[in-house]
C-alpha cells in the first residue's frame, strides 16, 4: 500500500466520520425541514410520489437534486414491490446530499494532487482542509443544491485537466441542473482548457490582443474550436433555456431580480482573505509596492461602486438564520460611513489574492476568474456567503 493511499485514506476516514457525526446531530436536533429545506424537501417528495406536474414557485433552481434523489426510489420500485416512503423522508433526502459530499472529497483530492503535486501527506491534509471548509461542509448536511452544484463544477474542471473535454462538458451540463449560473463556470472551464494550449509568454502578457494575434498567426483556430465544441454545446443549451424561460430564474422572480450589485466583488475578496487570514498572511507576505499602487488606483472605483450600487436585499435585513444578517446589522448598518471605512480592507484583500495567484497562474487566467466571478455575483442582489463557495475554491485550488 502506497503512502498516497494511506494518506488520502486516513484523511477521508476523518472527513467521512466527522461528516456522518454532523449529519446524525443535525437529524437529531433539526428533524423537520429547516430554512430553505421547507421548499426543497416537499418538492422532492412530490417527485418521489410521481407528481411531476406541480412546481413550488418559491424554488428558483432546476430540479437536478430532486431527480438524483429519485434514483434509489426508482430502483426499489423496479426490484422490490412495496412502499418507498422511507426513501422520501427528510433524513434520507439529507443523506443523498451527504453522499455527494463524500464524492466531493475525492474530486478535491484529484485537483489538489494534479495542480499542486507535493508529498502525499501534505496533499491529503490540504484536501481535508478544503473539504472541511465550514460553509460548504455545513450545507452538505442539509437538503440544499450547493453540494451537488459544487461537485459537478469541480468535477468538470478535474476532467478537463485530464483532457477529457466531452466528459467535462457533460459534467458541466449536469451542474446546470443544480444551479443555472454554473453555465458561467462551464465557460471558464472551456477557456482554461484552451488557455493551456497557449505558450506561457503569451499567457503572462495578460493581453487579450496578444492572445488573439497568437491564435491567428499560429493557425490553431481549428484545434481550439474543436476543443471548445462540447463546452459551446452546453452554453447553447443554457442560452436556449434562458430564451424559453424568459430569464435565468425559475419560479419566483420577484425576489431574485438581476441588479447591478458591484460591491459583491468587494465582499467576495474580503470573504476569501478574511476566512483564511493565517494562510493568506503566510502566502502573500509583504505586498510589493506595485500591488499597493494598484490598490490605490482601485480606490476611486471601489468608492464609486459602494456609493452607487450597494443593495440591501429584504432577505438580508429580515432573515436572522444567516450570518450575513448579523454582519450587515452589526457592521454595515452601524454607521453610514462604515461601508467606506472598509475600503482599505477591500484593497488589501484584492491585491493579496492577486499577489498569491500571480505566483501560480497567468494574468489571463486571473482575468477570466474575475470576469466569471463578476458575472455570477454582480447580478445577484442578495449577499449570501454560500454564493461565494465555487469562486472561493477556485482561488485556493
Short mmCIF file of C-alpha atoms in Angstrom, two decimals:
data_model
loop_
_atom_site.label_atom_id
_atom_site.label_comp_id
_atom_site.label_asym_id
_atom_site.label_seq_id
_atom_site.Cartn_x
_atom_site.Cartn_y
_atom_site.Cartn_z
CA UNK A 1 0.00 0.00 0.00
CA UNK A 2 1.50 3.31 -1.10
CA UNK A 3 1.95 6.36 1.11
CA UNK A 4 -0.56 8.26 -1.07
CA UNK A 5 -3.22 5.60 -0.49
CA UNK A 6 -2.59 5.64 3.24
CA UNK A 7 -2.55 9.43 3.48
CA UNK A 8 -5.70 10.05 1.46
CA UNK A 9 -7.43 7.04 3.02
CA UNK A 10 -6.75 8.38 6.53
CA UNK A 11 -7.87 11.90 5.54
CA UNK A 12 -11.08 10.54 4.03
CA UNK A 13 -11.77 8.43 7.11
CA UNK A 14 -11.50 11.54 9.30
CA UNK A 15 -13.67 13.50 6.88
CA UNK A 16 -16.35 10.82 6.48
CA UNK A 17 -16.57 10.10 10.22
CA UNK A 18 -16.78 13.81 11.08
CA UNK A 19 -19.37 14.44 8.41
CA UNK A 20 -21.51 11.48 9.41
CA UNK A 21 -21.44 12.60 13.05
CA UNK A 22 -22.62 16.05 11.98
CA UNK A 23 -25.34 14.51 9.79
CA UNK A 24 -26.64 12.49 12.73
CA UNK A 25 -26.53 15.51 15.02
CA UNK A 26 -28.42 17.64 12.51
CA UNK A 27 -31.05 14.90 12.16
CA UNK A 28 -31.47 14.69 15.93
CA UNK A 29 -31.67 18.44 16.57
CA UNK A 30 -33.45 19.55 13.38
CA UNK A 31 -35.70 16.64 12.45
CA UNK A 32 -38.03 18.75 10.32
CA UNK A 33 -37.16 20.76 7.17
CA UNK A 34 -35.05 23.79 8.06
CA UNK A 35 -34.51 27.12 6.28
CA UNK A 36 -34.76 26.61 2.50
CA UNK A 37 -35.44 22.90 3.03
CA UNK A 38 -39.08 23.86 3.56
CA UNK A 39 -39.18 24.38 -0.21
CA UNK A 40 -36.73 21.73 -1.44
CA UNK A 41 -37.93 18.71 0.57
CA UNK A 42 -41.66 18.93 -0.25
CA UNK A 43 -40.77 19.28 -3.94
CA UNK A 44 -38.52 16.22 -3.78
CA UNK A 45 -41.28 14.29 -2.01
CA UNK A 46 -43.72 15.20 -4.79
CA UNK A 47 -41.27 13.76 -7.31
CA UNK A 48 -40.90 10.70 -5.08
CA UNK A 49 -44.67 10.17 -5.26
CA UNK A 50 -44.64 10.51 -9.04
CA UNK A 51 -46.15 14.00 -9.06
CA UNK A 52 -44.05 15.85 -11.65
CA UNK A 53 -46.73 18.35 -12.63
CA UNK A 54 -46.53 20.61 -9.56
CA UNK A 55 -43.71 23.11 -9.05
CA UNK A 56 -43.34 25.34 -6.00
CA UNK A 57 -42.89 28.89 -7.38
CA UNK A 58 -40.62 29.73 -4.45
CA UNK A 59 -37.98 27.41 -5.92
CA UNK A 60 -35.66 29.22 -8.30
CA UNK A 61 -33.15 26.47 -9.20
CA UNK A 62 -33.60 23.45 -11.53
CA UNK A 63 -34.73 20.03 -10.23
CA UNK A 64 -31.39 18.22 -10.54
CA UNK A 65 -31.13 17.38 -6.84
CA UNK A 66 -34.69 16.04 -6.73
CA UNK A 67 -34.17 13.90 -9.82
CA UNK A 68 -30.93 12.50 -8.39
CA UNK A 69 -32.73 11.63 -5.15
CA UNK A 70 -35.30 9.76 -7.22
CA UNK A 71 -32.79 7.17 -8.49
CA UNK A 72 -32.88 4.87 -5.42
CA UNK A 73 -36.67 5.21 -5.32
CA UNK A 74 -36.90 4.16 -8.97
CA UNK A 75 -34.56 1.20 -8.38
CA UNK A 76 -36.51 0.00 -5.35
CA UNK A 77 -39.80 0.20 -7.23
CA UNK A 78 -38.30 -1.91 -10.01
CA UNK A 79 -36.72 -4.51 -7.75
CA UNK A 80 -38.88 -4.63 -4.63
CA UNK A 81 -42.61 -4.09 -4.53
CA UNK A 82 -43.96 -2.03 -1.68
CA UNK A 83 -43.78 1.43 -0.22
CA UNK A 84 -40.89 3.80 -0.79
CA UNK A 85 -41.94 6.31 1.84
CA UNK A 86 -38.72 5.82 3.85
CA UNK A 87 -36.70 6.83 0.82
CA UNK A 88 -38.56 10.14 0.68
CA UNK A 89 -38.08 11.08 4.32
CA UNK A 90 -36.20 14.15 5.50
CA UNK A 91 -33.35 12.01 6.79
CA UNK A 92 -32.98 10.04 3.57
CA UNK A 93 -33.01 13.13 1.38
CA UNK A 94 -30.30 14.74 3.51
CA UNK A 95 -28.30 11.52 3.23
CA UNK A 96 -28.32 11.74 -0.57
CA UNK A 97 -26.71 15.16 -0.25
CA UNK A 98 -24.20 13.72 2.22
CA UNK A 99 -23.20 11.09 -0.36
CA UNK A 100 -22.49 13.90 -2.83
CA UNK A 101 -20.25 15.42 -0.16
CA UNK A 102 -18.28 12.17 0.05
CA UNK A 103 -17.73 12.27 -3.71
CA UNK A 104 -16.68 15.91 -3.44
CA UNK A 105 -13.75 14.91 -1.22
CA UNK A 106 -12.25 12.73 -3.97
CA UNK A 107 -12.76 15.39 -6.64
CA UNK A 108 -10.89 17.84 -4.42
CA UNK A 109 -8.19 15.21 -3.85
CA UNK A 110 -7.74 14.77 -7.60
CA UNK A 111 -7.50 18.52 -8.20
CA UNK A 112 -5.04 19.11 -5.36
CA UNK A 113 -2.81 16.19 -6.42
CA UNK A 114 -2.80 17.26 -10.06
CA UNK A 115 -2.39 21.01 -9.63
CA UNK A 116 -0.07 21.03 -6.61
CA UNK A 117 1.90 17.78 -6.55
CA UNK A 118 3.56 17.52 -3.15
CA UNK A 119 4.25 14.85 -0.57
CA UNK A 120 1.08 12.70 -0.22
CA UNK A 121 0.60 13.62 3.43
CA UNK A 122 0.65 17.35 2.55
CA UNK A 123 -1.79 16.89 -0.37
CA UNK A 124 -4.10 14.81 1.82
CA UNK A 125 -4.05 17.43 4.58
CA UNK A 126 -4.76 20.19 2.03
CA UNK A 127 -7.69 18.21 0.62
CA UNK A 128 -9.08 17.64 4.10
CA UNK A 129 -8.87 21.34 4.97
CA UNK A 130 -10.69 22.30 1.76
CA UNK A 131 -13.36 19.64 2.25
CA UNK A 132 -13.97 20.82 5.82
CA UNK A 133 -14.36 24.47 4.87
CA UNK A 134 -17.26 25.46 7.17
CA UNK A 135 -19.72 26.99 4.68
CA UNK A 136 -19.70 24.16 2.12
CA UNK A 137 -19.26 21.48 4.81
CA UNK A 138 -22.33 22.65 6.73
CA UNK A 139 -24.57 22.72 3.67
CA UNK A 140 -23.89 19.10 2.71
CA UNK A 141 -25.80 18.02 5.82
CA UNK A 142 -28.95 19.78 4.68
CA UNK A 143 -31.02 19.25 1.55
CA UNK A 144 -29.58 22.14 -0.45
CA UNK A 145 -28.40 22.27 -4.06
CA UNK A 146 -24.98 23.74 -3.21
CA UNK A 147 -23.09 20.47 -2.68
CA UNK A 148 -24.21 18.94 -5.96
CA UNK A 149 -23.54 22.20 -7.78
CA UNK A 150 -20.00 22.39 -6.38
CA UNK A 151 -19.31 18.70 -7.03
CA UNK A 152 -20.21 18.77 -10.71
CA UNK A 153 -18.50 22.10 -11.44
CA UNK A 154 -15.23 20.94 -9.85
CA UNK A 155 -15.66 17.53 -11.47
CA UNK A 156 -15.90 19.24 -14.84
CA UNK A 157 -12.68 21.13 -14.16
CA UNK A 158 -10.91 17.96 -13.00
CA UNK A 159 -11.89 16.09 -16.18
CA UNK A 160 -10.77 18.99 -18.36
CA UNK A 161 -7.31 18.82 -16.74
CA UNK A 162 -7.18 15.21 -17.95
CA UNK A 163 -8.11 16.43 -21.47
CA UNK A 164 -11.41 14.56 -21.32
CA UNK A 165 -13.33 17.52 -22.64
CA UNK A 166 -16.53 15.80 -23.75
CA UNK A 167 -16.86 14.20 -20.30
CA UNK A 168 -16.01 17.55 -18.69
CA UNK A 169 -18.69 19.32 -20.73
CA UNK A 170 -21.23 16.63 -19.81
CA UNK A 171 -20.36 17.08 -16.14
CA UNK A 172 -20.83 20.81 -16.63
CA UNK A 173 -24.20 20.14 -18.25
CA UNK A 174 -25.26 18.12 -15.20
CA UNK A 175 -24.19 21.03 -12.96
CA UNK A 176 -26.73 23.25 -14.74
CA UNK A 177 -29.48 21.07 -13.28
CA UNK A 178 -28.37 22.16 -9.82
CA UNK A 179 -27.78 25.86 -10.48
CA UNK A 180 -28.28 27.81 -13.70
CA UNK A 181 -25.36 30.17 -13.16
CA UNK A 182 -22.98 27.23 -13.44
CA UNK A 183 -23.11 27.97 -17.17
CA UNK A 184 -20.57 30.70 -16.40
CA UNK A 185 -18.22 28.16 -14.82
CA UNK A 186 -18.62 25.76 -17.74
CA UNK A 187 -17.42 28.62 -19.94
CA UNK A 188 -14.49 29.19 -17.55
CA UNK A 189 -13.52 25.50 -17.70
CA UNK A 190 -13.54 25.69 -21.51
CA UNK A 191 -11.49 28.89 -21.55
CA UNK A 192 -8.95 27.48 -19.09
CA UNK A 193 -8.62 24.35 -21.24
CA UNK A 194 -7.99 26.44 -24.35
CA UNK A 195 -5.55 28.61 -22.43
CA UNK A 196 -3.41 25.58 -21.65
CA UNK A 197 -2.67 25.37 -25.39
CA UNK A 198 -1.18 28.86 -25.32
CA UNK A 199 2.57 29.41 -24.72
CA UNK A 200 3.48 30.71 -21.28
CA UNK A 201 4.89 34.01 -22.57
CA UNK A 202 1.57 34.82 -24.28
CA UNK A 203 -0.35 34.00 -21.10
CA UNK A 204 1.95 36.12 -18.95
CA UNK A 205 1.37 39.12 -21.19
CA UNK A 206 -2.16 39.34 -19.84
CA UNK A 207 -3.25 40.86 -23.13
CA UNK A 208 -6.28 39.60 -25.00
CA UNK A 209 -4.90 41.34 -28.10
CA UNK A 210 -1.63 39.38 -27.89
CA UNK A 211 -3.61 36.19 -27.38
CA UNK A 212 -5.73 36.93 -30.46
CA UNK A 213 -2.66 37.59 -32.60
CA UNK A 214 -1.11 34.30 -31.49
CA UNK A 215 -4.28 32.37 -32.37
CA UNK A 216 -4.42 33.94 -35.85
CA UNK A 217 -0.72 33.65 -36.72
CA UNK A 218 -0.27 30.11 -35.42
CA UNK A 219 -3.38 28.95 -37.24
CA UNK A 220 -4.69 27.00 -34.27
CA UNK A 221 -8.26 28.17 -34.61
CA UNK A 222 -9.47 24.77 -35.76
CA UNK A 223 -7.88 22.96 -32.80
CA UNK A 224 -9.27 25.49 -30.34
CA UNK A 225 -12.77 25.34 -31.82
CA UNK A 226 -12.70 21.53 -31.66
CA UNK A 227 -11.59 21.65 -28.03
CA UNK A 228 -14.28 24.20 -27.14
CA UNK A 229 -17.07 22.49 -29.13
CA UNK A 230 -18.54 20.43 -26.24
CA UNK A 231 -18.50 23.46 -23.94
CA UNK A 232 -20.16 25.57 -26.63
CA UNK A 233 -22.93 22.98 -26.91
CA UNK A 234 -23.60 23.30 -23.18
CA UNK A 235 -23.56 27.09 -23.49
CA UNK A 236 -26.05 26.84 -26.35
CA UNK A 237 -28.36 24.73 -24.19
CA UNK A 238 -28.18 27.40 -21.47
CA UNK A 239 -28.99 30.20 -23.93
CA UNK A 240 -31.98 28.22 -25.19
CA UNK A 241 -33.19 27.74 -21.63
CA UNK A 242 -32.94 31.49 -20.91
CA UNK A 243 -34.91 32.29 -24.08
CA UNK A 244 -37.67 29.76 -23.36
CA UNK A 245 -37.84 30.62 -19.65
CA UNK A 246 -37.66 34.36 -20.37
CA UNK A 247 -34.90 34.73 -17.82
CA UNK A 248 -32.42 32.77 -15.74
CA UNK A 249 -34.51 32.34 -12.58
CA UNK A 250 -37.14 29.62 -12.29
CA UNK A 251 -40.24 30.20 -10.21
CA UNK A 252 -40.46 33.35 -8.07
CA UNK A 253 -38.58 36.06 -9.95
CA UNK A 254 -39.78 38.92 -7.74
CA UNK A 255 -37.14 38.34 -5.05
CA UNK A 256 -34.38 37.36 -7.46
CA UNK A 257 -34.39 40.15 -10.00
CA UNK A 258 -30.97 40.78 -11.51
CA UNK A 259 -29.33 44.03 -10.48
CA UNK A 260 -26.03 45.87 -10.60
CA UNK A 261 -24.62 44.84 -7.24
CA UNK A 262 -20.97 45.73 -7.90
CA UNK A 263 -19.89 45.68 -4.21
CA UNK A 264 -20.43 41.90 -4.30
CA UNK A 265 -16.92 41.70 -5.78
CA UNK A 266 -15.53 43.60 -2.79
CA UNK A 267 -17.41 41.40 -0.32
CA UNK A 268 -16.10 38.32 -2.11
CA UNK A 269 -12.42 39.28 -1.86
CA UNK A 270 -12.82 40.30 1.78
CA UNK A 271 -14.52 36.95 2.45
CA UNK A 272 -11.76 34.97 0.74
CA UNK A 273 -8.96 36.64 2.69
CA UNK A 274 -10.89 37.01 5.94
CA UNK A 275 -11.93 33.35 6.07
CA UNK A 276 -8.33 32.20 5.55
CA UNK A 277 -6.30 35.04 7.02
CA UNK A 278 -3.44 32.96 8.55
CA UNK A 279 -2.90 31.16 5.26
CA UNK A 280 -3.03 34.36 3.22
CA UNK A 281 -0.67 36.16 5.57
CA UNK A 282 1.84 33.36 5.05
CA UNK A 283 1.37 33.02 1.29
CA UNK A 284 1.07 36.68 0.36
CA UNK A 285 3.72 38.07 2.70
CA UNK A 286 4.57 41.78 2.39
CA UNK A 287 2.84 43.10 -0.71
CA UNK A 288 5.13 44.67 -3.35
CA UNK A 289 4.79 48.42 -3.94
CA UNK A 290 3.21 47.82 -7.36
CA UNK A 291 0.36 45.95 -5.71
CA UNK A 292 -0.18 48.78 -3.25
CA UNK A 293 -0.27 51.29 -6.12
CA UNK A 294 -2.87 49.06 -7.78
CA UNK A 295 -4.92 49.11 -4.59
CA UNK A 296 -4.85 52.92 -4.51
CA UNK A 297 -5.85 53.08 -8.16
CA UNK A 298 -8.79 50.83 -7.38
CA UNK A 299 -9.82 53.10 -4.53
CA UNK A 300 -11.84 55.51 -6.66
CA UNK A 301 -13.57 52.66 -8.49
CA UNK A 302 -14.45 50.95 -5.21
CA UNK A 303 -15.77 54.20 -3.75
CA UNK A 304 -17.99 54.67 -6.78
CA UNK A 305 -19.21 51.06 -6.59
CA UNK A 306 -20.18 51.39 -2.93
CA UNK A 307 -21.87 54.74 -3.41
CA UNK A 308 -23.97 53.85 -6.43
CA UNK A 309 -24.54 50.14 -6.31
CA UNK A 310 -24.94 48.89 -2.74
CA UNK A 311 -28.13 46.84 -2.44
CA UNK A 312 -29.86 45.86 0.80
CA UNK A 313 -32.00 42.88 -0.10
CA UNK A 314 -35.12 42.35 2.06
CA UNK A 315 -33.93 38.84 2.98
CA UNK A 316 -30.61 40.26 4.22
CA UNK A 317 -32.46 42.59 6.60
CA UNK A 318 -35.01 40.10 7.86
CA UNK A 319 -33.61 36.54 7.92
CA UNK A 320 -31.58 36.15 11.12
CA UNK A 321 -30.76 32.49 10.42
CA UNK A 322 -27.86 33.53 8.17
CA UNK A 323 -24.52 35.04 9.20
CA UNK A 324 -24.72 37.88 6.63
CA UNK A 325 -27.72 39.21 8.58
CA UNK A 326 -25.50 39.84 11.62
CA UNK A 327 -22.56 41.12 9.59
CA UNK A 328 -24.83 43.68 7.93
CA UNK A 329 -26.65 44.60 11.14
CA UNK A 330 -23.59 44.91 13.37
CA UNK A 331 -21.05 46.27 10.88
CA UNK A 332 -22.51 47.90 7.78
CA UNK A 333 -25.56 49.45 9.43
CA UNK A 334 -23.59 50.64 12.47
CA UNK A 335 -22.87 53.93 10.69
CA UNK A 336 -23.46 55.29 7.20
CA UNK A 337 -19.69 55.71 6.69
CA UNK A 338 -18.80 52.17 7.75
CA UNK A 339 -19.06 50.77 4.23
CA UNK A 340 -16.45 53.34 3.14
CA UNK A 341 -14.18 52.75 6.13
CA UNK A 342 -13.77 49.18 4.91
CA UNK A 343 -12.16 50.33 1.65
CA UNK A 344 -8.58 49.63 2.87
CA UNK A 345 -9.64 46.08 3.75
CA UNK A 346 -11.08 45.55 0.28
CA UNK A 347 -7.96 46.98 -1.32
CA UNK A 348 -5.67 44.74 0.69
CA UNK A 349 -7.83 41.67 0.00
CA UNK A 350 -7.88 42.22 -3.76
CA UNK A 351 -4.15 42.83 -4.01
CA UNK A 352 -3.33 39.90 -1.69
CA UNK A 353 -5.39 37.49 -3.81
CA UNK A 354 -3.78 38.85 -6.97
CA UNK A 355 -0.30 38.50 -5.45
CA UNK A 356 -0.90 34.89 -4.38
CA UNK A 357 -2.42 33.87 -7.72
CA UNK A 358 0.33 35.54 -9.75
CA UNK A 359 2.83 33.03 -8.36
CA UNK A 360 0.77 30.14 -9.72
CA UNK A 361 -1.38 31.34 -12.63
CA UNK A 362 -1.21 33.64 -15.63
CA UNK A 363 -2.82 37.06 -15.83
CA UNK A 364 -5.28 35.81 -18.46
CA UNK A 365 -6.40 33.01 -16.12
CA UNK A 366 -6.90 35.53 -13.32
CA UNK A 367 -8.85 37.88 -15.56
CA UNK A 368 -11.09 35.00 -16.63
CA UNK A 369 -11.70 34.03 -13.00
CA UNK A 370 -12.51 37.65 -12.09
CA UNK A 371 -14.86 38.02 -15.07
CA UNK A 372 -16.73 34.81 -14.21
CA UNK A 373 -16.94 35.77 -10.55
CA UNK A 374 -18.39 39.14 -11.54
CA UNK A 375 -20.89 37.56 -13.94
CA UNK A 376 -22.17 35.28 -11.19
CA UNK A 377 -22.16 37.68 -8.23
CA UNK A 378 -22.83 41.19 -9.53
CA UNK A 379 -26.36 40.45 -10.86
CA UNK A 380 -27.32 38.89 -7.51
CA UNK A 381 -28.96 41.41 -5.15
CA UNK A 382 -28.54 39.13 -2.10
CA UNK A 383 -25.35 38.93 -0.04
CA UNK A 384 -25.01 35.26 0.89
CA UNK A 385 -21.71 33.57 1.77
CA UNK A 386 -22.66 30.27 0.16
CA UNK A 387 -22.79 32.01 -3.21
CA UNK A 388 -19.02 32.59 -2.87
CA UNK A 389 -18.09 28.92 -2.46
CA UNK A 390 -17.26 27.99 -6.08
CA UNK A 391 -15.27 31.17 -6.62
CA UNK A 392 -13.53 30.77 -3.27
CA UNK A 393 -12.36 27.22 -4.03
CA UNK A 394 -11.32 28.42 -7.49
CA UNK A 395 -8.85 30.77 -5.81
CA UNK A 396 -7.43 28.14 -3.46
CA UNK A 397 -7.30 25.22 -5.88
#
